[in-house]
Coordinates of C-alpha atoms and ligand atoms in Angstrom, one line a residue:
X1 CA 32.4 36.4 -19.4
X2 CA 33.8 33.3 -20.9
X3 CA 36.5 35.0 -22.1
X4 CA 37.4 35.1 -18.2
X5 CA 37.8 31.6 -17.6
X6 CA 40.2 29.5 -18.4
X7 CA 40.5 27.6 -21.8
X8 CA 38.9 24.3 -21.2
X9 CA 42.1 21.1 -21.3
X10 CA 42.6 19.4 -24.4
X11 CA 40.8 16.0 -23.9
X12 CA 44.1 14.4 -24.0
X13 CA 44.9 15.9 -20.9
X14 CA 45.3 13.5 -18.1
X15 CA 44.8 14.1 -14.5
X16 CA 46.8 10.9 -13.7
X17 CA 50.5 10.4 -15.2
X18 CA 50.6 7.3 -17.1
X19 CA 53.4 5.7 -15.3
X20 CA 56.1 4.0 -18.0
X21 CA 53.3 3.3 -20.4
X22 CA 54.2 4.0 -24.3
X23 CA 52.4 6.8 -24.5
X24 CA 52.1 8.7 -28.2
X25 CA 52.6 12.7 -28.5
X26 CA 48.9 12.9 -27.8
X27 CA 48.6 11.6 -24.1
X28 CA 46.1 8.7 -24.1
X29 CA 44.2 8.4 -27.4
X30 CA 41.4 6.3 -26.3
X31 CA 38.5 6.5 -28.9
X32 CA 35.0 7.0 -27.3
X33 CA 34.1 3.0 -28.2
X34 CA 37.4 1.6 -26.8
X35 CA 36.8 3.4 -23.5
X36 CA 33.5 2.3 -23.4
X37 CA 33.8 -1.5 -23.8
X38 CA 36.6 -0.8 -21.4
X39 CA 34.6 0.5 -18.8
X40 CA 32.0 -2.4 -19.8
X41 CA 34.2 -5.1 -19.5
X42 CA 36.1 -3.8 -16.2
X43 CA 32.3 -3.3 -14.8
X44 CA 30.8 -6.4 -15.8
X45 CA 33.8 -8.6 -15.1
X46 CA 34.1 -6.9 -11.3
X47 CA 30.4 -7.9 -11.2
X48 CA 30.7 -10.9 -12.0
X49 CA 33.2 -11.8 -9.1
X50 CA 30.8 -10.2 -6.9
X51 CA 28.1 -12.2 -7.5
X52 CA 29.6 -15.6 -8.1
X53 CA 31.4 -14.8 -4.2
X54 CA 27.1 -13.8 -3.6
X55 CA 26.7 -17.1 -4.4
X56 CA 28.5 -19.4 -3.2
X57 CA 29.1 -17.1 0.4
X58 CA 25.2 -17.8 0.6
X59 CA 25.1 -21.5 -0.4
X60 CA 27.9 -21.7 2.2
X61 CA 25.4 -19.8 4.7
X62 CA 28.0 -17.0 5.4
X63 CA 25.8 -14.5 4.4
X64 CA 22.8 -14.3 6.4
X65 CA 19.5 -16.2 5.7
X66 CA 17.2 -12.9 3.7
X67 CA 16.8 -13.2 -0.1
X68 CA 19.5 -12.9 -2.7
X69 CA 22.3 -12.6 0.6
X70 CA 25.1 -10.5 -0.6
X71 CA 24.1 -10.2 -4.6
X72 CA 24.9 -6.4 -5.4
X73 CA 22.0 -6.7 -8.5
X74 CA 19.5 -8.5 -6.5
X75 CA 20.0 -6.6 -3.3
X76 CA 19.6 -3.2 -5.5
X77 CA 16.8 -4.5 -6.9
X78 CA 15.1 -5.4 -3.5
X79 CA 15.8 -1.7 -2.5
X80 CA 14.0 -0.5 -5.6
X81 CA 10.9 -3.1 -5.1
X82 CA 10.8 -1.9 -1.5
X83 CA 12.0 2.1 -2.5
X84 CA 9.4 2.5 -5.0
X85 CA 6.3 4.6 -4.5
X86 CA 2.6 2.7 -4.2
X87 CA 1.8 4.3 -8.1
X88 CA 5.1 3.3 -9.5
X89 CA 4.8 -0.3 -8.2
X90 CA 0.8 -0.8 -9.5
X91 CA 1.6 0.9 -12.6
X92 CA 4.6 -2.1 -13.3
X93 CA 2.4 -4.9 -12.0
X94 CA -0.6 -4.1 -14.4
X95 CA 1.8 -3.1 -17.3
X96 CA 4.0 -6.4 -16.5
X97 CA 2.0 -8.6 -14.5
X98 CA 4.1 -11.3 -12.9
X99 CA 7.0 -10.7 -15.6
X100 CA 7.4 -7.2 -13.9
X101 CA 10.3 -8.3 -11.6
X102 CA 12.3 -9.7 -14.5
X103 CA 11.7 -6.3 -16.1
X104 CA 13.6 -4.7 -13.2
X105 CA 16.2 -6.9 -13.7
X106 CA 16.4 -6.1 -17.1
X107 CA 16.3 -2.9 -16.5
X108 CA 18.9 -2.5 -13.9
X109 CA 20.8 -4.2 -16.3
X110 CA 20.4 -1.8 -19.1
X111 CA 21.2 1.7 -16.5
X112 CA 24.0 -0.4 -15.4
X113 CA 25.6 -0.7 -19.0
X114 CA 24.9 3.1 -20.0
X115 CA 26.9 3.7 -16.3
X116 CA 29.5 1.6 -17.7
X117 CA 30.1 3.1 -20.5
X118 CA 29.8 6.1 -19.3
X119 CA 32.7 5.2 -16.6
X120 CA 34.9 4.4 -19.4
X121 CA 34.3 7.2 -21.1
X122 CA 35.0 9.4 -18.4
X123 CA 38.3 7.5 -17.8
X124 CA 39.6 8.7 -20.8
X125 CA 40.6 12.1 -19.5
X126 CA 39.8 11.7 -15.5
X127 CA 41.1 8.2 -14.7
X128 CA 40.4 8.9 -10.7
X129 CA 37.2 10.9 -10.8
X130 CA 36.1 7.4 -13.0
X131 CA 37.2 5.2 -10.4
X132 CA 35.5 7.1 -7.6
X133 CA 32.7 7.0 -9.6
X134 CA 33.4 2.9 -9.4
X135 CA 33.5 3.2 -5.9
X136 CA 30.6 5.4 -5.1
X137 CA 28.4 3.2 -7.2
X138 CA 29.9 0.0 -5.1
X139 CA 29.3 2.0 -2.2
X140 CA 25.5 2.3 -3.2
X141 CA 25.3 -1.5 -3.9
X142 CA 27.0 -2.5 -0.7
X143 CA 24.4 -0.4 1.5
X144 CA 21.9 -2.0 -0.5
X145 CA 22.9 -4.8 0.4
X146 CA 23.6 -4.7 4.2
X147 CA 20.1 -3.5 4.1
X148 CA 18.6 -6.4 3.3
X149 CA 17.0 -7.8 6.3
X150 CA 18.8 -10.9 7.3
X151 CA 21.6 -9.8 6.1
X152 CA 25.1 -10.3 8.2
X153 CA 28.1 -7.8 7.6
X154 CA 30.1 -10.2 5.4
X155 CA 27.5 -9.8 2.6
X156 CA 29.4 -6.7 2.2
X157 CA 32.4 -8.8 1.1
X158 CA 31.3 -9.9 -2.3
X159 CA 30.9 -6.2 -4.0
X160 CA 33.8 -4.7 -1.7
X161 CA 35.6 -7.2 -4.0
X162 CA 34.0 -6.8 -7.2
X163 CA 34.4 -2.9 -7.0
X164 CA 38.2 -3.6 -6.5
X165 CA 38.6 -6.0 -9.5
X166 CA 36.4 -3.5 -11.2
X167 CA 38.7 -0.2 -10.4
X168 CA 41.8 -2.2 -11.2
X169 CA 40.5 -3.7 -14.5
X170 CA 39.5 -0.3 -15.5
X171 CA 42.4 1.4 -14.7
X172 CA 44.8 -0.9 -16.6
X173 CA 42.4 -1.5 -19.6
X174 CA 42.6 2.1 -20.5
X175 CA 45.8 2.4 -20.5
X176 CA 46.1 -0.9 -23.1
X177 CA 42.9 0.5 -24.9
X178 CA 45.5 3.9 -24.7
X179 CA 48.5 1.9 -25.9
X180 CA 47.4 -1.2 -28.1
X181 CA 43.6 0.3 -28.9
X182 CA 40.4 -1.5 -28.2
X183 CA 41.2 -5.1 -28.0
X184 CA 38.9 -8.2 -28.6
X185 CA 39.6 -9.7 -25.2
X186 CA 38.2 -6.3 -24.1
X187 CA 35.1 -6.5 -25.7
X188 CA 35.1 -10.7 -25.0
X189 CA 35.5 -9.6 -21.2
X190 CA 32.4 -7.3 -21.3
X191 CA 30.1 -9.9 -23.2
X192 CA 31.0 -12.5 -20.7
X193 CA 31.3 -10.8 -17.9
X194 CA 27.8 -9.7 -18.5
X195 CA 26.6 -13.0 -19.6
X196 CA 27.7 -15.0 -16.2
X197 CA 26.2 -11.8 -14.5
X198 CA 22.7 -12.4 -15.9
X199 CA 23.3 -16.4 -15.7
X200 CA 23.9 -15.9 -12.2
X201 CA 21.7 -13.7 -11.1
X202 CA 18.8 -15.9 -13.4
X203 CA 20.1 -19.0 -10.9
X204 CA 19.6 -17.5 -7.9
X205 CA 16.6 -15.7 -8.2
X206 CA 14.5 -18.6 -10.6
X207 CA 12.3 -20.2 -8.2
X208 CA 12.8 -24.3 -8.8
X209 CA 16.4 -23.6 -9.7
X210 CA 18.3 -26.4 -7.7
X211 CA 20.6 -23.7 -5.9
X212 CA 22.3 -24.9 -2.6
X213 CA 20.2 -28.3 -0.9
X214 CA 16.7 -28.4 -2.2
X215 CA 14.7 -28.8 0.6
X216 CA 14.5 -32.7 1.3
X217 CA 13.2 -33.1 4.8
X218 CA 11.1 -35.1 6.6
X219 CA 7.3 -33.3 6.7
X220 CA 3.9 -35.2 8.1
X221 CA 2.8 -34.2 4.3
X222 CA -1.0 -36.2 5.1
X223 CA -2.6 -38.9 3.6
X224 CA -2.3 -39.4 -0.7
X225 CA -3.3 -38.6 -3.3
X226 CA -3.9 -34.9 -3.4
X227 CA -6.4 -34.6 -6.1
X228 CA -9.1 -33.2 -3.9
X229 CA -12.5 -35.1 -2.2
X230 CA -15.0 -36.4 -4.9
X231 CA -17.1 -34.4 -6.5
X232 CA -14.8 -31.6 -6.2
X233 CA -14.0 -31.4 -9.6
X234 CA -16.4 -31.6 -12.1
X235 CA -14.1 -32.5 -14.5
X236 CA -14.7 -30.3 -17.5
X237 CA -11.4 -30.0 -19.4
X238 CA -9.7 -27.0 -19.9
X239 CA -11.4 -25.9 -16.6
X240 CA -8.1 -25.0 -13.9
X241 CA -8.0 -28.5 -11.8
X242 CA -9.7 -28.1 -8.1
X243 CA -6.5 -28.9 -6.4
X244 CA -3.9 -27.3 -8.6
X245 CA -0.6 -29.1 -9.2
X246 CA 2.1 -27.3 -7.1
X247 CA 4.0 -26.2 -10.2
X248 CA 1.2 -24.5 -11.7
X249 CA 0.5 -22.5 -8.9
X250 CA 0.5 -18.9 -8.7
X251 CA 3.7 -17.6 -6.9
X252 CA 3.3 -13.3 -5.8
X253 CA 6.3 -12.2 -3.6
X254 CA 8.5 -9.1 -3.3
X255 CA 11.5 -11.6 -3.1
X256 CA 13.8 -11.3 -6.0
X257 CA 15.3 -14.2 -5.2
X258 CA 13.8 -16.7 -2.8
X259 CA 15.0 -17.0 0.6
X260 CA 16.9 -20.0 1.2
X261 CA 16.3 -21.2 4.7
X262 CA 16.8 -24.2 6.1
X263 CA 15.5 -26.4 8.9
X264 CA 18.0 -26.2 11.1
X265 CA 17.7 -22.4 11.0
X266 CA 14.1 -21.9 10.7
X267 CA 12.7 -20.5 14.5
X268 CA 9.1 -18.7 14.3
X269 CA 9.3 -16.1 17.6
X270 CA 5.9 -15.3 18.9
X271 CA 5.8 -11.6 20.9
X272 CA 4.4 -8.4 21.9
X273 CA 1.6 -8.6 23.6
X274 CA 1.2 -12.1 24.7
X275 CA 2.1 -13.2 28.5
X276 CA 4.9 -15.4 27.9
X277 CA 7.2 -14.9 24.6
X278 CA 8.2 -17.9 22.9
X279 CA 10.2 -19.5 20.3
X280 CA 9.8 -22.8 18.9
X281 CA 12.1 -24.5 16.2
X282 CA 11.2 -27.2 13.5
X283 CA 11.9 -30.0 15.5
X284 CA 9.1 -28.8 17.9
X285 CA 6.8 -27.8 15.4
X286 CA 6.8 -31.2 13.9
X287 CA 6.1 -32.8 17.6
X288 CA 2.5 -31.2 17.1
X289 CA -0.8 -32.5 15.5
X290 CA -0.9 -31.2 11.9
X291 CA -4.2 -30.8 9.7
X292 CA -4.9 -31.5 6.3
X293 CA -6.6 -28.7 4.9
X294 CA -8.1 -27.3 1.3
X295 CA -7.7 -23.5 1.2
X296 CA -7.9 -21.5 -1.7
X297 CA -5.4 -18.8 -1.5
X298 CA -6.0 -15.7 -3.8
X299 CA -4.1 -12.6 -4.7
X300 CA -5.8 -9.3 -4.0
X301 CA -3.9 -8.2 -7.2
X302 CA -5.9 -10.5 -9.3
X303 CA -8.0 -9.1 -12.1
X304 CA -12.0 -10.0 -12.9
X305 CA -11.0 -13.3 -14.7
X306 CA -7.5 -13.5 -13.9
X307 CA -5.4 -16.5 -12.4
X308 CA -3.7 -15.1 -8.9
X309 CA -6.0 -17.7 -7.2
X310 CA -5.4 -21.2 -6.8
X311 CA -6.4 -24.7 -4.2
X312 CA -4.1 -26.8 -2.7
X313 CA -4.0 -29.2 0.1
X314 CA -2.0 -27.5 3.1
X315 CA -0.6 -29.1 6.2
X316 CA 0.1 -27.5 9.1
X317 CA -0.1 -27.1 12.9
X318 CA -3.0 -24.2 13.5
X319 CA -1.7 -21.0 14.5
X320 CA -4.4 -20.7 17.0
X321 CA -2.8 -23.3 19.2
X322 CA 0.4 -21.5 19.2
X323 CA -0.9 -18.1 20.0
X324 CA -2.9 -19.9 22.8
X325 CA 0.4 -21.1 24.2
X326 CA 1.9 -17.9 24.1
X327 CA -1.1 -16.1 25.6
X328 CA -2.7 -13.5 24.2
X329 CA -3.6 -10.4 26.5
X330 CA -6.7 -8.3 25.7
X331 CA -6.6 -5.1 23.6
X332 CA -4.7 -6.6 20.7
X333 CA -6.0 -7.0 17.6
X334 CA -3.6 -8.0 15.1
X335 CA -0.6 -10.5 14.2
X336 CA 1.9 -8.5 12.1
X337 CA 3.8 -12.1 10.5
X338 CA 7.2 -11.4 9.4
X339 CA 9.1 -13.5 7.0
X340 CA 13.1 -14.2 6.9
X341 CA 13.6 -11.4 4.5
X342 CA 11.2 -8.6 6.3
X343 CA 7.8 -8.8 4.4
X344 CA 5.0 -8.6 6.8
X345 CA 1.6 -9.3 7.0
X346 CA -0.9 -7.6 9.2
X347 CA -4.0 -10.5 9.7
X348 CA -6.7 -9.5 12.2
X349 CA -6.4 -11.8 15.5
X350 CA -9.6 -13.2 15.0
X351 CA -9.0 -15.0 11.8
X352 CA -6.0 -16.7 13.3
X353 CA -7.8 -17.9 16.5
X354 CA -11.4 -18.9 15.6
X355 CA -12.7 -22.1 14.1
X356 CA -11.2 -21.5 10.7
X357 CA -7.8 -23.0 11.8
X358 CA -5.8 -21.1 9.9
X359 CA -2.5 -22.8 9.5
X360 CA 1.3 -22.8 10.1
X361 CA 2.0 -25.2 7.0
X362 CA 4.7 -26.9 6.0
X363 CA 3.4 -29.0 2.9
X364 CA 1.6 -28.3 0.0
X365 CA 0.1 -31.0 -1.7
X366 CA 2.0 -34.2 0.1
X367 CA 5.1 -32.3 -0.4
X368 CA 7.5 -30.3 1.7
X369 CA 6.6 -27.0 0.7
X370 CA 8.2 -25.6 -2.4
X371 CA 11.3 -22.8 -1.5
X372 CA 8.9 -20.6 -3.6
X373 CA 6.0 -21.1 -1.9
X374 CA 7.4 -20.7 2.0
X375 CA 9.8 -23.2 2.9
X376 CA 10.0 -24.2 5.5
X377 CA 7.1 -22.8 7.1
X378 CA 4.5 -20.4 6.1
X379 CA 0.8 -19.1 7.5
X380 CA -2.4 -19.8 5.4
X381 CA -5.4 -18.3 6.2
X382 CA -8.9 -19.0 4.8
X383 CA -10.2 -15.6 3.7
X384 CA -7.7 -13.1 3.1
X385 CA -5.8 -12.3 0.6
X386 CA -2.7 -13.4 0.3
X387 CA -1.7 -10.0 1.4
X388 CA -2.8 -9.8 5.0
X389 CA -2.1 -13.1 5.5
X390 CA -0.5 -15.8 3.7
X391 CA 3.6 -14.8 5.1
X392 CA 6.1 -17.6 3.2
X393 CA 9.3 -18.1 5.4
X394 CA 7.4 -16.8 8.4
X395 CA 9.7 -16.2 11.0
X396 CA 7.9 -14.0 13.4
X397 CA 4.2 -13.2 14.8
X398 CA 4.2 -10.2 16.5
X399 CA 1.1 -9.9 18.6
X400 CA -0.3 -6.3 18.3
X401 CA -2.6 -3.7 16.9
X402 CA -4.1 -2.1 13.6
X403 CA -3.5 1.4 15.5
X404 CA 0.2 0.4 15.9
X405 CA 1.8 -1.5 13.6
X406 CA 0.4 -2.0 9.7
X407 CA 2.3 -4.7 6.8
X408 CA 4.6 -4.5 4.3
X409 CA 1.4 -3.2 1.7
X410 CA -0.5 -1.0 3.7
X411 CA 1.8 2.3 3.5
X412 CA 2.2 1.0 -0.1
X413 CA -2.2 2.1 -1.2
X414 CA -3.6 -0.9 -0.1
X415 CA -6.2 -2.0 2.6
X416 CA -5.1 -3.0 5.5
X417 CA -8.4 -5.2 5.7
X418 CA -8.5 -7.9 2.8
X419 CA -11.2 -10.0 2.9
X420 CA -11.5 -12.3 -0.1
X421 CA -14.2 -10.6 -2.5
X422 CA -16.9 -13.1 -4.0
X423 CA -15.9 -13.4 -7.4
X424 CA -16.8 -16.0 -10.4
X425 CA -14.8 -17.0 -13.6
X426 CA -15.2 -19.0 -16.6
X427 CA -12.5 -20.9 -17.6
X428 CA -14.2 -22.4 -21.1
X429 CA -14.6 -21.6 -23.6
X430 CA -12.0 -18.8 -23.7
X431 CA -12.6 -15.4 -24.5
X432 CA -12.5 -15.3 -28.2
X433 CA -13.3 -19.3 -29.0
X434 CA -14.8 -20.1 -31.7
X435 CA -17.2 -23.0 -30.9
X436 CA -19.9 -25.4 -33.1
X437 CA -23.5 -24.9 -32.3
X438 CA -25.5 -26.9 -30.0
X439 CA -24.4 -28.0 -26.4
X440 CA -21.6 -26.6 -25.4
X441 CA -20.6 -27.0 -21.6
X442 CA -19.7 -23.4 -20.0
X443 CA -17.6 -23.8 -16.8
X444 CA -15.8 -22.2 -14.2
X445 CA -15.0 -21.5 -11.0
X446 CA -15.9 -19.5 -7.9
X447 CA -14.8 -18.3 -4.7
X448 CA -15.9 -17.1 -1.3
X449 CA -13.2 -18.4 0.9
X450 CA -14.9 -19.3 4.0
X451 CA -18.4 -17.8 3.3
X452 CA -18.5 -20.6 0.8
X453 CA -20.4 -20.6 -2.6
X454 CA -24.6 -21.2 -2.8
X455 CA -25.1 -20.3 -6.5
X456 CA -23.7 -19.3 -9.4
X457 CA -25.2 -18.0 -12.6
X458 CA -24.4 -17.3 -16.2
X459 CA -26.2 -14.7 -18.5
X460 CA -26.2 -15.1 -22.8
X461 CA -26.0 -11.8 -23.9
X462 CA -28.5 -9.7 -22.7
X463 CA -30.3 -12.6 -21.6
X464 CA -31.9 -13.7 -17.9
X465 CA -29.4 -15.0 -15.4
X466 CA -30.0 -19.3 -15.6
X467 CA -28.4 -21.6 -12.6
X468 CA -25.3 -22.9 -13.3
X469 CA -24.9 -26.9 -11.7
X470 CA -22.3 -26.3 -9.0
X471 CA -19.8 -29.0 -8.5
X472 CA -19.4 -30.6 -4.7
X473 CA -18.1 -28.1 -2.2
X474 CA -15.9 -30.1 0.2
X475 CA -15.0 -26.9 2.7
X476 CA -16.4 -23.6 2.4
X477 CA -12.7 -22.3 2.6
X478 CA -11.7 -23.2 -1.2
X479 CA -13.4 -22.5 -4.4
X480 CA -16.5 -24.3 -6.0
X481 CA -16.1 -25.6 -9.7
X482 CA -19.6 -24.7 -12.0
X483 CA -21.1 -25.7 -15.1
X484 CA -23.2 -24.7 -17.1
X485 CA -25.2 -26.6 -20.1
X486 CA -25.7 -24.2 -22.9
X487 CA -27.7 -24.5 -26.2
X488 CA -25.7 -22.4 -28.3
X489 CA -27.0 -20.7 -32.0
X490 CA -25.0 -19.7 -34.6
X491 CA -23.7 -15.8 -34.1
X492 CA -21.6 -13.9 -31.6
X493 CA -22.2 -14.3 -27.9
X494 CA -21.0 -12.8 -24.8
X495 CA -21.4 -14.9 -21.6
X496 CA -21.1 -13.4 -18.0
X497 CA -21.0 -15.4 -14.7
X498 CA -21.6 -14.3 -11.0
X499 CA -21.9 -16.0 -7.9
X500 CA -23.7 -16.3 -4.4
X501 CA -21.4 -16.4 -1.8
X502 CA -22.7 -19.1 1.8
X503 CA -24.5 -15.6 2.8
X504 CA -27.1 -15.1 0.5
X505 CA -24.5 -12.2 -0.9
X506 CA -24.3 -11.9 -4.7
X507 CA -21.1 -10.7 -5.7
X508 CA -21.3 -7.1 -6.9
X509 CA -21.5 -6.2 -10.7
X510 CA -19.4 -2.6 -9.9
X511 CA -16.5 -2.5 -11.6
X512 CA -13.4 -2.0 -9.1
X513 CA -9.7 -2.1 -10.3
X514 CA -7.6 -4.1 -7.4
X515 CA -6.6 -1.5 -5.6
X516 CA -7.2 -1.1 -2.8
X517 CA -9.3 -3.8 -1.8
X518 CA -9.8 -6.3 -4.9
X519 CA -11.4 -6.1 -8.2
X520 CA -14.9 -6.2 -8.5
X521 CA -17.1 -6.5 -11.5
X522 CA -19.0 -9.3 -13.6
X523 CA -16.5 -12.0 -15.5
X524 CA -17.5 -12.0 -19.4
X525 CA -16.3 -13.6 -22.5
X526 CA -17.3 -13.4 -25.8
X527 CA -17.7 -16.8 -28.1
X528 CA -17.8 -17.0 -31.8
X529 CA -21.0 -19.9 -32.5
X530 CA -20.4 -21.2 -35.7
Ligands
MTE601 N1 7.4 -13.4 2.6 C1 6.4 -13.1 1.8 N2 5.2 -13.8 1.9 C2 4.2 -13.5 1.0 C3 4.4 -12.4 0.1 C4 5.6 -11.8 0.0 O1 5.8 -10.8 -0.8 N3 6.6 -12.1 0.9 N4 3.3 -12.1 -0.8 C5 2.0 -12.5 -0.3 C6 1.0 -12.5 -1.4 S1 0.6 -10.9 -2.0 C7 0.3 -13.5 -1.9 S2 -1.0 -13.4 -2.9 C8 0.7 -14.9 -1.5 C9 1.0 -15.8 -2.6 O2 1.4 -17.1 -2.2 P1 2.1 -18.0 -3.3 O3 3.2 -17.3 -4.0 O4 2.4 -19.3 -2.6 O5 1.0 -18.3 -4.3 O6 1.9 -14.9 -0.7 C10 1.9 -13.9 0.3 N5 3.1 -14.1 1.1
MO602 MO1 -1.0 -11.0 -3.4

């Protein structure tokens, strides 16, 4: 059978003439590693252009107003976050935790380089099928990126450009790899190239990174200092402060890069079904009464122990107030929030129009609110999960039903329900301390956002459960701080809290992992008494 077809080219063979390049008796002889770094450098440097044009198209707002406007890696990245399947995504966030996005990147970078390569290598015998391979992958990135929501049809400009520097570099390094062999600026051109790729790319999408105007506008931003009412904290240290500093609190979002909005673009449309759709821009939302408010915000992803959670003081204009201006007709059920770059949360009406005043906020802690954390405007809800809820760069309440619409994590394996579980932690010792005998102060925290917390308890060993002294609870709808005096004896002990939630509700000792609904289980650490 073989013997049928025709001998296979010599790989010297060229589908493209080499037009008036010195060319030796055996067509191009590009080794393996020159056409490689060739394909490398021609790659990285066309990536490059394309996202330092990303960049400063979306500083320049040309590109729309999502996250990571125009940015080939960032926007393929998005697609993946958003692409991947519920199993995929829980399996990276308990393997990588909050790192897990920078793995992608990392990653992407890596498949990227093997393509690369592999493009080069290709180009040593078929020049054009390598360059449509160029193309076809630009093609991918560029629907990627118009895909983004937010995203206007110049994005596209950017890695249109980067694909053509990419095919051109490509085409005429092979033929000097061909004619001079692998040169140095070559391999230079594919270490920098892909350095000012990741230094980029690490700009744009590092929250805090002083990219375009940091958000310095005037915000009501209530009354100083922001350490919390007395009594809140019981001041035990090494215990996580009642009112957490803005830069130590948790961040959770899909966005690979922050979206950048500013004031002047920022409009929140209220519809569906409500009597009278409106819109209402920053200007207008600062003309209203704001609140001062603690909420504790948690992360449904957080583990038994772990540190998704976190207080601040919010200010904002209640939502309840806006939804009552807009009208909202019987039957629905649920306010499906949409941010600037297409997240959504489904929150049941109720919590957004009863007493709990959950807010549209625009400072955190006396400041405008971070561009991580929601600038300019973003709900917070006492309760929920951050989930079903708390939508940074909200842009959009659409008023409607569970049986109709659902958020951004509900086709994804999670509840569309997230109530805040009651859940307890201790905070010191740590797990693993090792600590002198005698009195040694035990405390924590715990949470019941707005069922508040009655009691909390802490269990030596196999011991009885003994009352923990709970600090002042200034609002139901943020945690409680605890300690607990303890008489500790030489040996190895393991301590476990748990907490009553405003109910009379102990939280449950069943082990649950997070999904779908929050981890459940006991809060234990074990304490070497020496
Ligand atoms: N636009 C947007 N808002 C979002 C999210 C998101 O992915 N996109 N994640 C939510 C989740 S899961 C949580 S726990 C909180 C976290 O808020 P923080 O980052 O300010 O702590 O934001 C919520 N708001
Ligand atoms: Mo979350």
């Amino acid at each position: 059978m073989s013997g049928d077809r025709p001998t296979e080219p010599p790989v010297w063979e060229l589908d493209d003439e080499p037009e008036g390049e010195p060319f030796g008796p055996g067509g191009w002889a590009v080794g393996p590693l020159g056409a490689a770094t060739a394909g490398l450098a021609a790659g990285s440097v066309g990536l490059l252009v394309a996202e330092l044009l990303a960049g400063l198209g979306s500083l320049a707002g040309l590109l729309g107003s999502g996250s990571g406007q125009g940015s080939p890696v960032l926007s393929v990245g998005a697609a993946i976050v958003d692409g991947s399947p519920a199993p995929l995504k829980e399996w990276a966030i308990a393997t990588f935790g909050t790192a897990d996005k920078l793995v992608l990147l990392v990653s992407i970078g890596a498949v990227l380089a093997g393509v690369l390569a592999g493009i080069g290598t290709l180009a040593r015998r078929r020049l054009t099928l390598a360059s449509a391979t160029l193309a076809l992958l630009g093609a991918v990135a560029v629907l990627a990126v118009l895909s983004r929501p937010g995203a206007m049809p110049p994005a596209a400009v950017p890695t249109v450009a980067g694909v053509g520097v990419a095919i051109g570099l490509l085409r005429s390094g092979i033929r000097r790899v061909a004619s001079v062999g692998p040169s140095r600026r070559q391999t230079l051109a594919a270490l920098g190239g892909a350095t000012g790729v990741v230094l980029v790319t690490a700009l744009r999408s590092v929250p805090g990174t002083p990219v375009g105007p940091a958000p310095t506008v005037e915000v009501p931003t209530g009354a100083p200092p922001p350490t919390g009412p007395a009594g809140a904290d019981a001041g035990v240290e090494g215990v996580q402060p009642w009112v957490v500093p803005t830069d130590d609190f948790y961040r959770i979002d899909t966005a690979l890069a922050p979206p950048r909005l500013t004031v002047a673009d920022w409009r929140l449309r209220v519809w569906g079904e409500v009597e009278r759709e409106l819109t209402i821009d920053w200007p207008e939302l600062l003309r209203q009464p704001m609140r001062d408010r603690y909420i504790t915000l948690a992360c449904v992803s957080n583990e038994v122990g772990g540190d998704l959670v976190g207080n601040a003081r919010w200010t904002g204009w209640p939502v309840r107030e806006l939804l009552a201006r807009a009208g909202v007709r019987p039957g629905a059920d649920m306010v499906l929030s949409r941010s600037v770059d297409g997240w959504t949360a489904g929150t049941p009406l109720a919590a957004l129009t009863d007493e709990r005043e959950a807010l549209l906020a625009v400072a955190m802690n006396g400041a405008p609110l971070p561009v991580a954390h929601g600038f300019p405007v973003r709900l917070v809800v006492p309760g929920l999960y951050g989930y079903v809820s708390a939508t940074k760069w909200v842009t959009e309440l659409k008023v409607t039903r569970f049986a109709v619409d659902q958020g951004y994590w509900t086709p994804r394996g999670w509840s569309a329900l997230g109530p805040v579980k009651t859940a307890s932690r201790i905070d010191v010792p740590r797990s693993g301390a090792a600590v002198r005998a005698g009195r040694v102060a035990v405390a924590g925290t715990a949470w019941a956002m707005h069922r508040g917390i009655r009691q909390v308890q802490v269990r030596v060993d196999d011991g009885d459960w003994q009352d923990a002294r709970l600090a002042a609870e200034p609002t139901i709808d943020a945690w409680r701080q605890w300690v607990f005096d303890w008489s500790a004896t030489a040996g190895s002990h393991v301590l476990t809290v748990r907490a009553q939630d405003g109910s009379g509700q102990w939280q449950t000792a069943d082990v649950a992992r997070a999904d779908p609904d929050g981890a459940t289980g006991h809060h234990s650490i074990t304490v070497r008494v020496g």
